[in-house]
């Protein structure tokens, strides 16, 4: 049985991501956030299910669609909001913006806006973690998250082949929302058999097709434990999901007619946030909602009050000292 | 062919310009594809997102409906392989146009472009040709950050066998695209996000704007400003600022960066005695380095006096996302005017030009 505590915990994380992003969408037309935003609204259960079993010193790597994993991995919310506002107090001093969130102190490897680029980099991080474990005795685990489109870049195959060869402690997670911007999977893949393809490299694969947060979390818990205690990686997890809003920006773009409304409605039925709320008593739900609202308001106030970087900061960190 | 600046920048149609109308840069490009695809069945256009409802800022809208899915199609996210595919089809006599919505993504294409596309004709001693156009967009608007705003034309100028064009107005966008499609070499066609919505007078008919011919967009006797891509807009605004204090700047757009028309640039620099290059890119090993070095070599060879030389471009940092830092990262009309002013009035003579009316950057609205 699932404990009420666990349900409340996962509910809160998913709700925080959803509300944070919907608030961003609300603020966006004011131009307070002058940077493209790629929202994960509808996809929160993957970030939460994937990150919950990770230790603070495990690593998450992601693409430009990185708000959800940043929050789920425990990234600092105030610094995140400040980063989106372009402020000096942001997680990257305003230099990163939405597409490159980073928080190394919480194991959040900087995100990249060039599709596929993070997959080999995360693989390299895993190589180093494998080497380091030989002296520290503790195997840290790396998780590389990317979309279905990411698997079309050559570097994906090159990276997973190497990871399989070296049995690296990495979990590859494909968030398969079946869209690359507006282009459906059917126009990009001859066959929809990603897990089978990946398995031929000698990689364990798992597929979760309903975005069930408990299933994702359980699969990840087993995978992390396995790698932590000497199991041979890599592991591949494909999670089906659905992007509720436009590819980039704050809008619901179903009226643009490039995707099916029925599919959207089906996925809304499966919404894990609604599902988990129904598993909790009203008081708990209310308490969590209030906490989430307060955290977001605090983050917004922090961002609004923070200064912009000064012109001299343009030249900091060009080279490492 | 040379057109007066006002015709190119959309102020007013001169008498002799019949058969033109005011359209946006992006529509001029679209018209070039339509006319060339109608003319030559070997031309095809492909790349990520070319057939979705946004159509690469509108530049490819309606083309699939008109020319079919064999000639206009989207691809998987596989730029490296797709570049090779384009090169192969070009070697077979087709004329592919490969589209990238950001120049940054062309870094995935470098191996194929540099090792195969640029070299095939030479290495195989002329037995094959690679009539390929690679369309690519410099993504600056706001907040695009380090990986969605890069201007990498210099990387391509460095490679023998590639041609590089960067038209700054609607007329040249159409004419250069038609010339690029007809060219028997790989042409890197550099567009800019902020130029797409800018209107200009464009002929209805099909025409080529030849490569290796710069345009004098504004005549002046005091200082020559050579500007690249979107910096042409900034330089033209700078010219107006300078005019208000009695300085006449000559503004030159090289249009094609390789081949490069040094004759036009040098004729102007000889007249003004001052050459300021404003690149829409970093300076180190860039187009500005090339232009100024060649100016120096030309003057040395002909034993003529060297004009005063200066250059401006992006700060030598990764492009930051936040607006206040982005503002200092890029040159603008005011910093260009101030630099030109100092060149004319003498070192240490500083001037702060007035703030511009709303520019295309101020007009930009997110998200992309
Ligand atoms: C190498 C590269 N090519 C193209 C793009 C433009 N682009 C940005 S996101 C995207 C679609 C990616 O889809 P997917 O990997 O499935 O991730 P999702 O956006 O659905 O999370 C594309 C084509 C890019 N950023 N990088």
PDB file of C-alpha atoms and ligand atoms in Angstrom, chain A residues 38 43 63-65 113-116 146-151 153 175 177 179-181 188 243 247, chain B residues 48-49 77 79 101 105 108 148, ligand 1:
ATOM      1  CA  UNK A  38       9.606  25.427 -22.704  1.00  0.00           C
ATOM      2  CA  UNK A  43       4.588  16.005 -18.011  1.00  0.00           C
ATOM      3  CA  UNK A  63      17.386  19.644 -22.171  1.00  0.00           C
ATOM      4  CA  UNK A  64      15.930  23.160 -22.434  1.00  0.00           C
ATOM      5  CA  UNK A  65      12.647  21.693 -21.094  1.00  0.00           C
ATOM      6  CA  UNK A 113      19.240  24.058 -25.803  1.00  0.00           C
ATOM      7  CA  UNK A 114      20.853  22.076 -28.594  1.00  0.00           C
ATOM      8  CA  UNK A 115      18.969  18.811 -28.887  1.00  0.00           C
ATOM      9  CA  UNK A 116      21.012  15.736 -28.040  1.00  0.00           C
ATOM     10  CA  UNK A 146      15.705  13.954 -23.226  1.00  0.00           C
ATOM     11  CA  UNK A 147      12.760  13.938 -25.593  1.00  0.00           C
ATOM     12  CA  UNK A 148      11.855  11.535 -28.363  1.00  0.00           C
ATOM     13  CA  UNK A 149      13.455  13.944 -30.825  1.00  0.00           C
ATOM     14  CA  UNK A 150      16.748  13.661 -28.971  1.00  0.00           C
ATOM     15  CA  UNK A 151      17.001   9.999 -29.900  1.00  0.00           C
ATOM     16  CA  UNK A 153      20.591  12.633 -33.221  1.00  0.00           C
ATOM     17  CA  UNK A 175      10.169  11.666 -22.232  1.00  0.00           C
ATOM     18  CA  UNK A 177       5.540  13.208 -25.917  1.00  0.00           C
ATOM     19  CA  UNK A 179       6.118  15.701 -30.741  1.00  0.00           C
ATOM     20  CA  UNK A 180       9.222  17.534 -31.815  1.00  0.00           C
ATOM     21  CA  UNK A 181       7.982  21.119 -31.851  1.00  0.00           C
ATOM     22  CA  UNK A 188      10.183  11.084 -37.938  1.00  0.00           C
ATOM     23  CA  UNK A 243       2.700  18.228 -23.636  1.00  0.00           C
ATOM     24  CA  UNK A 247       6.429  23.775 -27.598  1.00  0.00           C
TER      25      UNK A 247
ATOM     26  CA  UNK B  48      13.298  20.464 -39.485  1.00  0.00           C
ATOM     27  CA  UNK B  49       9.916  22.176 -39.241  1.00  0.00           C
ATOM     28  CA  UNK B  77      16.437  15.663 -35.794  1.00  0.00           C
ATOM     29  CA  UNK B  79      21.435  17.471 -38.880  1.00  0.00           C
ATOM     30  CA  UNK B 101      16.117  27.506 -37.754  1.00  0.00           C
ATOM     31  CA  UNK B 105      22.656  23.865 -35.145  1.00  0.00           C
ATOM     32  CA  UNK B 108      26.299  19.567 -36.126  1.00  0.00           C
ATOM     33  CA  UNK B 148      20.432  30.130 -29.956  1.00  0.00           C
TER      34      UNK B 148
HETATM   35  C1  LIG C   1      20.354  20.108 -32.752  1.00  0.00           C
HETATM   36  C2  LIG C   1      19.068  20.845 -32.704  1.00  0.00           C
HETATM   37  N1  LIG C   1      18.248  20.792 -33.763  1.00  0.00           N
HETATM   38  C3  LIG C   1      17.081  21.446 -33.742  1.00  0.00           C
HETATM   39  C4  LIG C   1      16.698  22.149 -32.645  1.00  0.00           C
HETATM   40  C5  LIG C   1      15.372  22.888 -32.630  1.00  0.00           C
HETATM   41  N2  LIG C   1      14.476  22.198 -31.707  1.00  0.00           N
HETATM   42  C6  LIG C   1      14.334  22.623 -30.450  1.00  0.00           C
HETATM   43  S1  LIG C   1      13.373  21.612 -29.577  1.00  0.00           S
HETATM   44  C7  LIG C   1      13.096  20.607 -30.873  1.00  0.00           C
HETATM   45  C8  LIG C   1      12.212  19.413 -30.730  1.00  0.00           C
HETATM   46  C9  LIG C   1      12.734  18.451 -29.744  1.00  0.00           C
HETATM   47  O1  LIG C   1      11.807  17.472 -29.483  1.00  0.00           O
HETATM   48  P1  LIG C   1      12.069  16.416 -28.371  1.00  0.00           P
HETATM   49  O2  LIG C   1      13.499  16.022 -28.355  1.00  0.00           O
HETATM   50  O3  LIG C   1      11.094  15.325 -28.544  1.00  0.00           O
HETATM   51  O4  LIG C   1      11.831  17.181 -26.992  1.00  0.00           O
HETATM   52  P2  LIG C   1      10.578  18.005 -26.467  1.00  0.00           P
HETATM   53  O5  LIG C   1      10.720  19.399 -26.954  1.00  0.00           O
HETATM   54  O6  LIG C   1       9.353  17.328 -26.942  1.00  0.00           O
HETATM   55  O7  LIG C   1      10.716  17.965 -24.985  1.00  0.00           O
HETATM   56  C10 LIG C   1      13.773  21.066 -32.002  1.00  0.00           C
HETATM   57  C11 LIG C   1      13.722  20.439 -33.299  1.00  0.00           C
HETATM   58  C12 LIG C   1      17.589  22.202 -31.558  1.00  0.00           C
HETATM   59  N3  LIG C   1      17.318  22.898 -30.455  1.00  0.00           N
HETATM   60  N4  LIG C   1      18.759  21.529 -31.604  1.00  0.00           N
END
